mmCIF file of C-alpha atoms in Angstrom:
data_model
loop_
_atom_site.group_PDB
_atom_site.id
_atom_site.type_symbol
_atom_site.label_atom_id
_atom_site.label_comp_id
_atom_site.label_asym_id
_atom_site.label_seq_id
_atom_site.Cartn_x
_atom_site.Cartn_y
_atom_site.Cartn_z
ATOM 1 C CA UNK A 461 -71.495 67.210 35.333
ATOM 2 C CA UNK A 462 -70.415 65.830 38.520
ATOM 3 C CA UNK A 463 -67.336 67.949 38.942
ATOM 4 C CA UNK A 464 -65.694 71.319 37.861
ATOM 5 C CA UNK A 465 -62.057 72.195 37.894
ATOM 6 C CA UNK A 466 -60.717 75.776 38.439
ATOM 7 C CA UNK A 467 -57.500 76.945 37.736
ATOM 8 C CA UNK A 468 -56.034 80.524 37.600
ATOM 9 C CA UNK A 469 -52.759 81.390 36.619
ATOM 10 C CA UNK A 470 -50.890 84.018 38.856
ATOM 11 C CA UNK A 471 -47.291 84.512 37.901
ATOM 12 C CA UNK A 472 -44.477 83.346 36.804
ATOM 13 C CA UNK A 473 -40.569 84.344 38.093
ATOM 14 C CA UNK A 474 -36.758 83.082 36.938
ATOM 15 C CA UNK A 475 -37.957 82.358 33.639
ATOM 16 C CA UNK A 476 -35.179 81.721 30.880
ATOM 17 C CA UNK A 477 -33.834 84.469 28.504
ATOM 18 C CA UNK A 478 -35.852 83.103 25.118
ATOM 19 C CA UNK A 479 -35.092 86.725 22.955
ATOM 20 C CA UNK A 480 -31.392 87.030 22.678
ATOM 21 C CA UNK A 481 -32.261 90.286 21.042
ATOM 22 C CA UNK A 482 -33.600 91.860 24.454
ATOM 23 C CA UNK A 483 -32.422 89.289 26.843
ATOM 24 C CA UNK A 484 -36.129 88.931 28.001
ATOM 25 C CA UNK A 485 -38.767 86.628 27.262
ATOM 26 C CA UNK A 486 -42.770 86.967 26.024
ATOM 27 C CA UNK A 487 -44.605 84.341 27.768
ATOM 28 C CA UNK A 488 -47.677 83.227 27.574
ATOM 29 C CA UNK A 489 -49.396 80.090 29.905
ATOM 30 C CA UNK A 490 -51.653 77.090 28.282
ATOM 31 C CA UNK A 491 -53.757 74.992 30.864
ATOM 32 C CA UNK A 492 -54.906 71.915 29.242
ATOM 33 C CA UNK A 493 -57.370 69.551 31.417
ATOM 34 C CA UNK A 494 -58.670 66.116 28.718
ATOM 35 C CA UNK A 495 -59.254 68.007 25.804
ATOM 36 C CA UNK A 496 -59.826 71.262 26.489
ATOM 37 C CA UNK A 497 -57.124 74.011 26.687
ATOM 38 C CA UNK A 498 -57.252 77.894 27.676
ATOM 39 C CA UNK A 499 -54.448 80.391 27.223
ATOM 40 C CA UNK A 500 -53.396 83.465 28.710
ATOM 41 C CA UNK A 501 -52.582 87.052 27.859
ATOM 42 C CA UNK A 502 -48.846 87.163 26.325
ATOM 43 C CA UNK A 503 -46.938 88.901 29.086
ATOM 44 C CA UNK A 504 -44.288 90.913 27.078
ATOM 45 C CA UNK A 505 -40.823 91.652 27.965
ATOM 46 C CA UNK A 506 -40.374 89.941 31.092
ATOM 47 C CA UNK A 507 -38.396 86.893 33.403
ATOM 48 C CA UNK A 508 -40.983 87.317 35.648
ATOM 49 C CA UNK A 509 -44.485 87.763 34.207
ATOM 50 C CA UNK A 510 -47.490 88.988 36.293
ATOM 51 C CA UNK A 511 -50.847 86.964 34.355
ATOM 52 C CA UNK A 512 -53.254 87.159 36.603
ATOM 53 C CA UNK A 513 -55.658 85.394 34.376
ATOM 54 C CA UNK A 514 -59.436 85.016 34.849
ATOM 55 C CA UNK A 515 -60.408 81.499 36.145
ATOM 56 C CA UNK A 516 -60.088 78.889 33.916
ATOM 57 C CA UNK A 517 -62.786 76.265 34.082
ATOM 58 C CA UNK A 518 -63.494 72.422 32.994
ATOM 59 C CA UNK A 519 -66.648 70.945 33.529
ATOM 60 C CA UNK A 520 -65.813 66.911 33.876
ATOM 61 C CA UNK A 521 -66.973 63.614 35.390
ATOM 62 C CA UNK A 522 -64.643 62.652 38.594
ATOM 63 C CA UNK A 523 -63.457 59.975 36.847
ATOM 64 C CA UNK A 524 -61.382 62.128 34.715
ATOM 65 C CA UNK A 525 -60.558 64.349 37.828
ATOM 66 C CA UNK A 526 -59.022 61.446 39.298
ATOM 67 C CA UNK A 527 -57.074 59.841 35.997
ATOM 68 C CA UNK A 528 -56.058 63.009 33.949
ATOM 69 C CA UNK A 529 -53.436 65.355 35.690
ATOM 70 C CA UNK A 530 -53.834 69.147 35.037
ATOM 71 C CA UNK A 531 -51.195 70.101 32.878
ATOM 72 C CA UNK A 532 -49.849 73.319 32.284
ATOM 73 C CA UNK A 533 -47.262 74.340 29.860
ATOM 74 C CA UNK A 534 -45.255 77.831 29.546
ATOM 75 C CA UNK A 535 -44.509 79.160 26.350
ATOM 76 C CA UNK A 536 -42.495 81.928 24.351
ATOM 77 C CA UNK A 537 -44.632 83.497 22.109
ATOM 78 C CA UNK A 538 -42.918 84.109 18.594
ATOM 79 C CA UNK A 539 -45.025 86.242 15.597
ATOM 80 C CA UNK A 540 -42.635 84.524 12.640
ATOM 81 C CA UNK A 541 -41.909 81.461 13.576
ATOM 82 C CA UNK A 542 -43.762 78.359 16.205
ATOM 83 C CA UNK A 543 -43.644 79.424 19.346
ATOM 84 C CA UNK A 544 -40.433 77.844 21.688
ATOM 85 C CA UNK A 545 -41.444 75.813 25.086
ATOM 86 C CA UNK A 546 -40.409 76.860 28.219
ATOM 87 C CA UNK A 547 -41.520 73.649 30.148
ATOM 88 C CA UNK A 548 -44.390 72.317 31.926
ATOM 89 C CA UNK A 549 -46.151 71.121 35.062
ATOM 90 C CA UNK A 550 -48.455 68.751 35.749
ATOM 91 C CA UNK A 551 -50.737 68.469 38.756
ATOM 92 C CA UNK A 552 -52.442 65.965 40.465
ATOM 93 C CA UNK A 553 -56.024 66.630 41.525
ATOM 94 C CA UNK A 554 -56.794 63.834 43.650
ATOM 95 C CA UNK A 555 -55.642 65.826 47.195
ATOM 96 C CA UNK A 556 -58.849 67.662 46.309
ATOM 97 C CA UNK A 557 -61.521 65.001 45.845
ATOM 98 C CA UNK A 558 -62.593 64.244 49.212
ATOM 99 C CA UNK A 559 -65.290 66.378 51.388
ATOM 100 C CA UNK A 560 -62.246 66.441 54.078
ATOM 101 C CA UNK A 561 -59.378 67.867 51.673
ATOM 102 C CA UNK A 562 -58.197 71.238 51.467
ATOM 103 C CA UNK A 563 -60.323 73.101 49.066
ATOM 104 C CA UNK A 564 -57.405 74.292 47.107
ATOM 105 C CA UNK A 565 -54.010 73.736 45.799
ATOM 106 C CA UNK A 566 -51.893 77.059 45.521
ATOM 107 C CA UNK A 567 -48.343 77.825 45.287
ATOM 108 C CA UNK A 568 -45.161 77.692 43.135
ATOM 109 C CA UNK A 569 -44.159 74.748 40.869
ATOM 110 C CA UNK A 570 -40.909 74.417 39.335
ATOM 111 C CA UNK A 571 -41.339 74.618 35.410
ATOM 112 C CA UNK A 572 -39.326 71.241 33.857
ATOM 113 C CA UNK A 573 -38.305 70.732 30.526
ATOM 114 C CA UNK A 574 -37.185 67.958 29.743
ATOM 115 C CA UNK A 575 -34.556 68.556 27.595
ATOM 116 C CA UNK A 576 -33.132 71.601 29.949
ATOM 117 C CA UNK A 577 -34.264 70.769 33.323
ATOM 118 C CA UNK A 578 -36.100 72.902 35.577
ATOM 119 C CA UNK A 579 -36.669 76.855 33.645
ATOM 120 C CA UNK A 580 -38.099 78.681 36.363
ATOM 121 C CA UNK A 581 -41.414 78.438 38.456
ATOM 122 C CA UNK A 582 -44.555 79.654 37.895
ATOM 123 C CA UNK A 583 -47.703 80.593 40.526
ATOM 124 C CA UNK A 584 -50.928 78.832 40.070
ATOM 125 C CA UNK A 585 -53.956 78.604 41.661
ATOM 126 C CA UNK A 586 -56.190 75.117 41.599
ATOM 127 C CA UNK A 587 -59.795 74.330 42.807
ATOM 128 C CA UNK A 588 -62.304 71.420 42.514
ATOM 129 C CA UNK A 589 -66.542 71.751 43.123
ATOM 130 C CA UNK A 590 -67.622 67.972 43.512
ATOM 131 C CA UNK A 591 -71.555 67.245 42.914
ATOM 132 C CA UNK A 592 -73.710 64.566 44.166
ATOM 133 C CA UNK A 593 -73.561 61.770 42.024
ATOM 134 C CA UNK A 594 -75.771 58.530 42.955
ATOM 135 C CA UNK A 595 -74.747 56.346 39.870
ATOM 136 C CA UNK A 596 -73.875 53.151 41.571
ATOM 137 C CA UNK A 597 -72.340 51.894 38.379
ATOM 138 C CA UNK A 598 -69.581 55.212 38.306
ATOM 139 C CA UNK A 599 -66.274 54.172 38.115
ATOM 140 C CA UNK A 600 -64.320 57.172 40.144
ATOM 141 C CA UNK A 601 -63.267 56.400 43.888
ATOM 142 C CA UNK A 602 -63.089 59.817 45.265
ATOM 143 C CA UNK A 603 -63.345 60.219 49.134
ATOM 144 C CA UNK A 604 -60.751 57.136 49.510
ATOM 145 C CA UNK A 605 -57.692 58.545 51.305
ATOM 146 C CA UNK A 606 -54.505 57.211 50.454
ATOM 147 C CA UNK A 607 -51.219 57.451 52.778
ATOM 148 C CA UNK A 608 -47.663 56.224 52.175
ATOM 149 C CA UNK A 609 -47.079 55.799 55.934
ATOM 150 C CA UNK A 610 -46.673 51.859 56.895
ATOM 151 C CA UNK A 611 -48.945 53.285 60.207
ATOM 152 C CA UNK A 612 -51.719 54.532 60.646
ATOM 153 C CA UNK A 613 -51.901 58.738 60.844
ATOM 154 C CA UNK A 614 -52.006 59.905 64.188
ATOM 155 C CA UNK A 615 -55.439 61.803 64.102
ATOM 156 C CA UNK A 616 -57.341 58.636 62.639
ATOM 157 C CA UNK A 617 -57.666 55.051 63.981
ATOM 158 C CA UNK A 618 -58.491 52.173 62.194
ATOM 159 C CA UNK A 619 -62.277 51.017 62.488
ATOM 160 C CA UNK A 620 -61.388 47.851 60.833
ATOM 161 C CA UNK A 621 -58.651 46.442 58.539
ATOM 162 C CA UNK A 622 -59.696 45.089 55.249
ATOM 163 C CA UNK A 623 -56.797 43.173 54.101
ATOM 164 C CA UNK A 624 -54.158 43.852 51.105
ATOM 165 C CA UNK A 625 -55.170 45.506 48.361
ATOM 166 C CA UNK A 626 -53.136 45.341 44.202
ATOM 167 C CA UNK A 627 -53.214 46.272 40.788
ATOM 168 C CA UNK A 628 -51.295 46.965 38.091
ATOM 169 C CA UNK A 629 -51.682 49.115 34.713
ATOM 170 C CA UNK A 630 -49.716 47.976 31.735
ATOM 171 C CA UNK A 631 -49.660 50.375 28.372
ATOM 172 C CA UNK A 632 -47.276 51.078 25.204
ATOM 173 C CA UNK A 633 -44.066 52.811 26.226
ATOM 174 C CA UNK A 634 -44.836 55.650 23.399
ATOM 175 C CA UNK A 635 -40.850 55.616 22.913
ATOM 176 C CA UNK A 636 -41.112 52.101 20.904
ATOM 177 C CA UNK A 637 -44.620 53.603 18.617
ATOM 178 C CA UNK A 638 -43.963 55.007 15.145
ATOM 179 C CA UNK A 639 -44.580 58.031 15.719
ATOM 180 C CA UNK A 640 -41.405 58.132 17.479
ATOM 181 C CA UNK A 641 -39.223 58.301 14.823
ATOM 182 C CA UNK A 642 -40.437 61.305 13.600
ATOM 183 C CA UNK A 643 -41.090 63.524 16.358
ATOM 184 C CA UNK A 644 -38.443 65.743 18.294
ATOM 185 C CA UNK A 645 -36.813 64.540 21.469
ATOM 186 C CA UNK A 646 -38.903 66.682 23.535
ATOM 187 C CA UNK A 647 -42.054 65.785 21.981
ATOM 188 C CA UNK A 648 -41.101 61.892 22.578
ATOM 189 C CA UNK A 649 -39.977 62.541 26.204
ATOM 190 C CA UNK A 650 -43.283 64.518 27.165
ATOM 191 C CA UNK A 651 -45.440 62.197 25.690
ATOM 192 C CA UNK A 652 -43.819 59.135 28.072
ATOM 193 C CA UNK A 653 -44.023 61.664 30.964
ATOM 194 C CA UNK A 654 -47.779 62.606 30.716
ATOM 195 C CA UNK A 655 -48.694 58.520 30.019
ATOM 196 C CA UNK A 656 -46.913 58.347 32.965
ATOM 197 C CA UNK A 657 -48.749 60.400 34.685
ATOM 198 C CA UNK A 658 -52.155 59.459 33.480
ATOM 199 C CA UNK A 659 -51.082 55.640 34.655
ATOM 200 C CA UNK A 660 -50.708 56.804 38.234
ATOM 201 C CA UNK A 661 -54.108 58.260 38.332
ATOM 202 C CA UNK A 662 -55.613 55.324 36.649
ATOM 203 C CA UNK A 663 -54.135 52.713 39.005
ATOM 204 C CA UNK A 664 -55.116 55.036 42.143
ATOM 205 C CA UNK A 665 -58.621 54.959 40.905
ATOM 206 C CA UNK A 666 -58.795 51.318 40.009
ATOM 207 C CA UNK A 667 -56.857 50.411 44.088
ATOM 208 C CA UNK A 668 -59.755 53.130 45.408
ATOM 209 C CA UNK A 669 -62.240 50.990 43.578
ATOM 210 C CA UNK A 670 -61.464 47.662 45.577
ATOM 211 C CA UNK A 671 -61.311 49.597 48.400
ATOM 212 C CA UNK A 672 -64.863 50.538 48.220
ATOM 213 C CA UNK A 673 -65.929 47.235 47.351
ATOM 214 C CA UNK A 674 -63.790 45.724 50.224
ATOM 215 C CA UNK A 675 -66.339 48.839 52.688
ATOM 216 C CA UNK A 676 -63.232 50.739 53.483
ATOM 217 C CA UNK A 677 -62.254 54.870 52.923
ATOM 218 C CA UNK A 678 -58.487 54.600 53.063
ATOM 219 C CA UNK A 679 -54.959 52.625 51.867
ATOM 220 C CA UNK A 680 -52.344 52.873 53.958
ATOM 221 C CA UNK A 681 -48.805 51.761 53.394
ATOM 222 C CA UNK A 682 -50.072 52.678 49.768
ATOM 223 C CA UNK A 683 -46.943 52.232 47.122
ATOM 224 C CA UNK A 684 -46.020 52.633 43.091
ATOM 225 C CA UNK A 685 -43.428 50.907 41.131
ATOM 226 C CA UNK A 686 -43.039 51.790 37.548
ATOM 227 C CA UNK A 687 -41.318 49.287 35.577
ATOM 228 C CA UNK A 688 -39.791 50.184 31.933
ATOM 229 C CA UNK A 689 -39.803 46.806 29.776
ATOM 230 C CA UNK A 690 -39.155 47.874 26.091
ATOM 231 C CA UNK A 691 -41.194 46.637 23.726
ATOM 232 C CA UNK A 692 -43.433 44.591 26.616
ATOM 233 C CA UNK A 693 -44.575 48.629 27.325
ATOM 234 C CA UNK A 694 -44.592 50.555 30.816
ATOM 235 C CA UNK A 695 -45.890 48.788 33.609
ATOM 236 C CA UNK A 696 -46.762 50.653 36.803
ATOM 237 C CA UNK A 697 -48.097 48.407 40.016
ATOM 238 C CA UNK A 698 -49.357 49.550 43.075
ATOM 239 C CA UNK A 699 -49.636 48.200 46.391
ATOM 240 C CA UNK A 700 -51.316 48.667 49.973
ATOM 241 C CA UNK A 701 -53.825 47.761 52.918
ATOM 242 C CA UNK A 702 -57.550 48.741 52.938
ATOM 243 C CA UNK A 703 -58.954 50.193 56.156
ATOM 244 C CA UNK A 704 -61.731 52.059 57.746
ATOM 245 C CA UNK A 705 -60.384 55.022 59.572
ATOM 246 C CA UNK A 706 -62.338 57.319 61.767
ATOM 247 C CA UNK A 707 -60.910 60.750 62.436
ATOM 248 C CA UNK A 708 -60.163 61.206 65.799
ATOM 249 C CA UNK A 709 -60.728 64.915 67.979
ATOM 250 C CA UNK A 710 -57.679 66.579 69.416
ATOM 251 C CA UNK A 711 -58.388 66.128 72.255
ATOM 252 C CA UNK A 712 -58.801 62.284 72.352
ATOM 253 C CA UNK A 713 -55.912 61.996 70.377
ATOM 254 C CA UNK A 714 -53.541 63.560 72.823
ATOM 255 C CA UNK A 715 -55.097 61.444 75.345
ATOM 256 C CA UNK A 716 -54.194 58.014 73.163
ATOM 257 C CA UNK A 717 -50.906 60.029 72.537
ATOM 258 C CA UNK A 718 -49.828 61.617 75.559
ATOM 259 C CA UNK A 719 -46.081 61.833 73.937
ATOM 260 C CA UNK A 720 -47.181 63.620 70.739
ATOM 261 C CA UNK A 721 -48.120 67.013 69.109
ATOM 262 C CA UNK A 722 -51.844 67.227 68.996
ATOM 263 C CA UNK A 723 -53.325 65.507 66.131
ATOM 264 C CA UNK A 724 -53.616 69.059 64.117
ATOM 265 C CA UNK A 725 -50.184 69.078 63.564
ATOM 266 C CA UNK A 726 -49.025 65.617 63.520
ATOM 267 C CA UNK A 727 -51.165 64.537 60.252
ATOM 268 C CA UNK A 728 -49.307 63.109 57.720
ATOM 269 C CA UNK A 729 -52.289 63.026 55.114
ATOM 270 C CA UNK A 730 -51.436 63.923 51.541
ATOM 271 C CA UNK A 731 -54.484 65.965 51.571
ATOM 272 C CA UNK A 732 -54.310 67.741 54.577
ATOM 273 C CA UNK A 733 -57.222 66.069 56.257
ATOM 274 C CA UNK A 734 -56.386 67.863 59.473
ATOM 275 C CA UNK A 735 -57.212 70.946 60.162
ATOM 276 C CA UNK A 736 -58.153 72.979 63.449
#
């Protein structure tokens, strides 16, 4: 496998009251990556549930790493009846697929449902080992950085500039399928939120592709539109310039930039490319 994903789930804090019997809530995490999904414990009794799960793992090809969005979803766990969502988070691995990146994505993430809005947050911890893969033919484009910034990042400059890069991804808005009439509101909202989601990563991909084939490692001035048009489906584009960028030292950075933080701190990579 050319790639494993880690994931450990911490904690979780401000949940909602789901027992109006105890005013508390029995919670339980389920951390879905493609088709495979883990659980945790069930933390009883509690608004702010301590997990502290074992390391969930997902062995996968990067191509999946860089289209499918980890997704997490908080539940209340109910003996009689199905248990009752909380809400759910999704996370985008791509920050982590590139030898530069930090090596791992920690914190607090709001839990949304979308019904009731954000239900609390919960603590989660995210990690990515990359292998060696030679196959020519693969269709992931991890290592290609991609900033939102119209210039180029003060600790790189740009080797060469490719030209314009586009694409576009067009798929059935799941609100206008069958299946739709049938299935709850929330069921119908998450299901356009994670194709949503899995669009993004596709299109990234499929823009890091053409960047590779163009001999470039970055898009800058990179931006997504998402279009809704009915029955036509969802239509997400993307835009941006291909370009070689060399990292720069501190030191010759604050020389180019006499005006400016060193380049340590004035980085505005997604992934955090700069580091001391």
């Amino acid at each position: 496998m050319p790639g494993k994903l880690k994931a450990k789930i911490v904690a979780g804090r401000h949940l909602p009251v789901m027992d109006r019997a105890s005013d508390l809530t029995d919670a339980f995490v389920e951390v879905k990556f493609g088709n495979t999904t883990f659980k945790t414990d069930v933390y009883p009794k509690s608004l702010n549930p301590q997990w502290n799960s074992e390391w969930f793992k997902f062995e996968v090809d990067d191509e999946d790493l860089q289209d499918e969005p980890l997704q997490i979803t908080v539940l209340d766990h109910d003996t009689y009846s199905a248990n009752d969502a909380i809400g759910k988070v999704y996370i985008d691995i791509d920050p982590l697929l590139c030898s530069e990146a930090a090596s791992v994505i920690s914190g607090w993430f709001p839990i949304y449902d979308t019904i009731h809005g954000i239900r609390g947050e919960i603590n989660v911890l995210v990690k990515v080992d990359l292998f060696n893969d030679l196959n020519r033919f693969r269709q992931s484009s991890c290592g290609v950085k991609f900033f939102c910034t119209t210039s180029i990042p003060l600790c790189y400059r740009a080797a060469m500039v490719h030209g314009f890069v586009e694409e576009l991804v067009v798929n059935e808005d799941p609100e206008y399928q069958w299946i739709d009439r049938i299935r709850t509101p929330r069921a119908s909202n998450e299901a356009r939120q994670r194709l949503i989601s899995l669009m993004s990563g596709e299109l990234q991909r499929k823009i890091g592709l053409k960047v590779l084939e163009m001999g470039g490692n970055a898009v800058v001035g990179y931006l997504q539109c998402f279009d809704l048009e009915g029955e036509s489906g969802l239509v997400v584009r993307a835009i941006g310039t291909a370009c070689t960028l060399e990292k720069l030292s501190a030191g010759a950075n604050a020389h180019t930039h006499p005006n400016t933080a060193p380049a340590s701190n004035a980085c505005n990579s997604p992934s955090k490319d700069c580091k001391e």
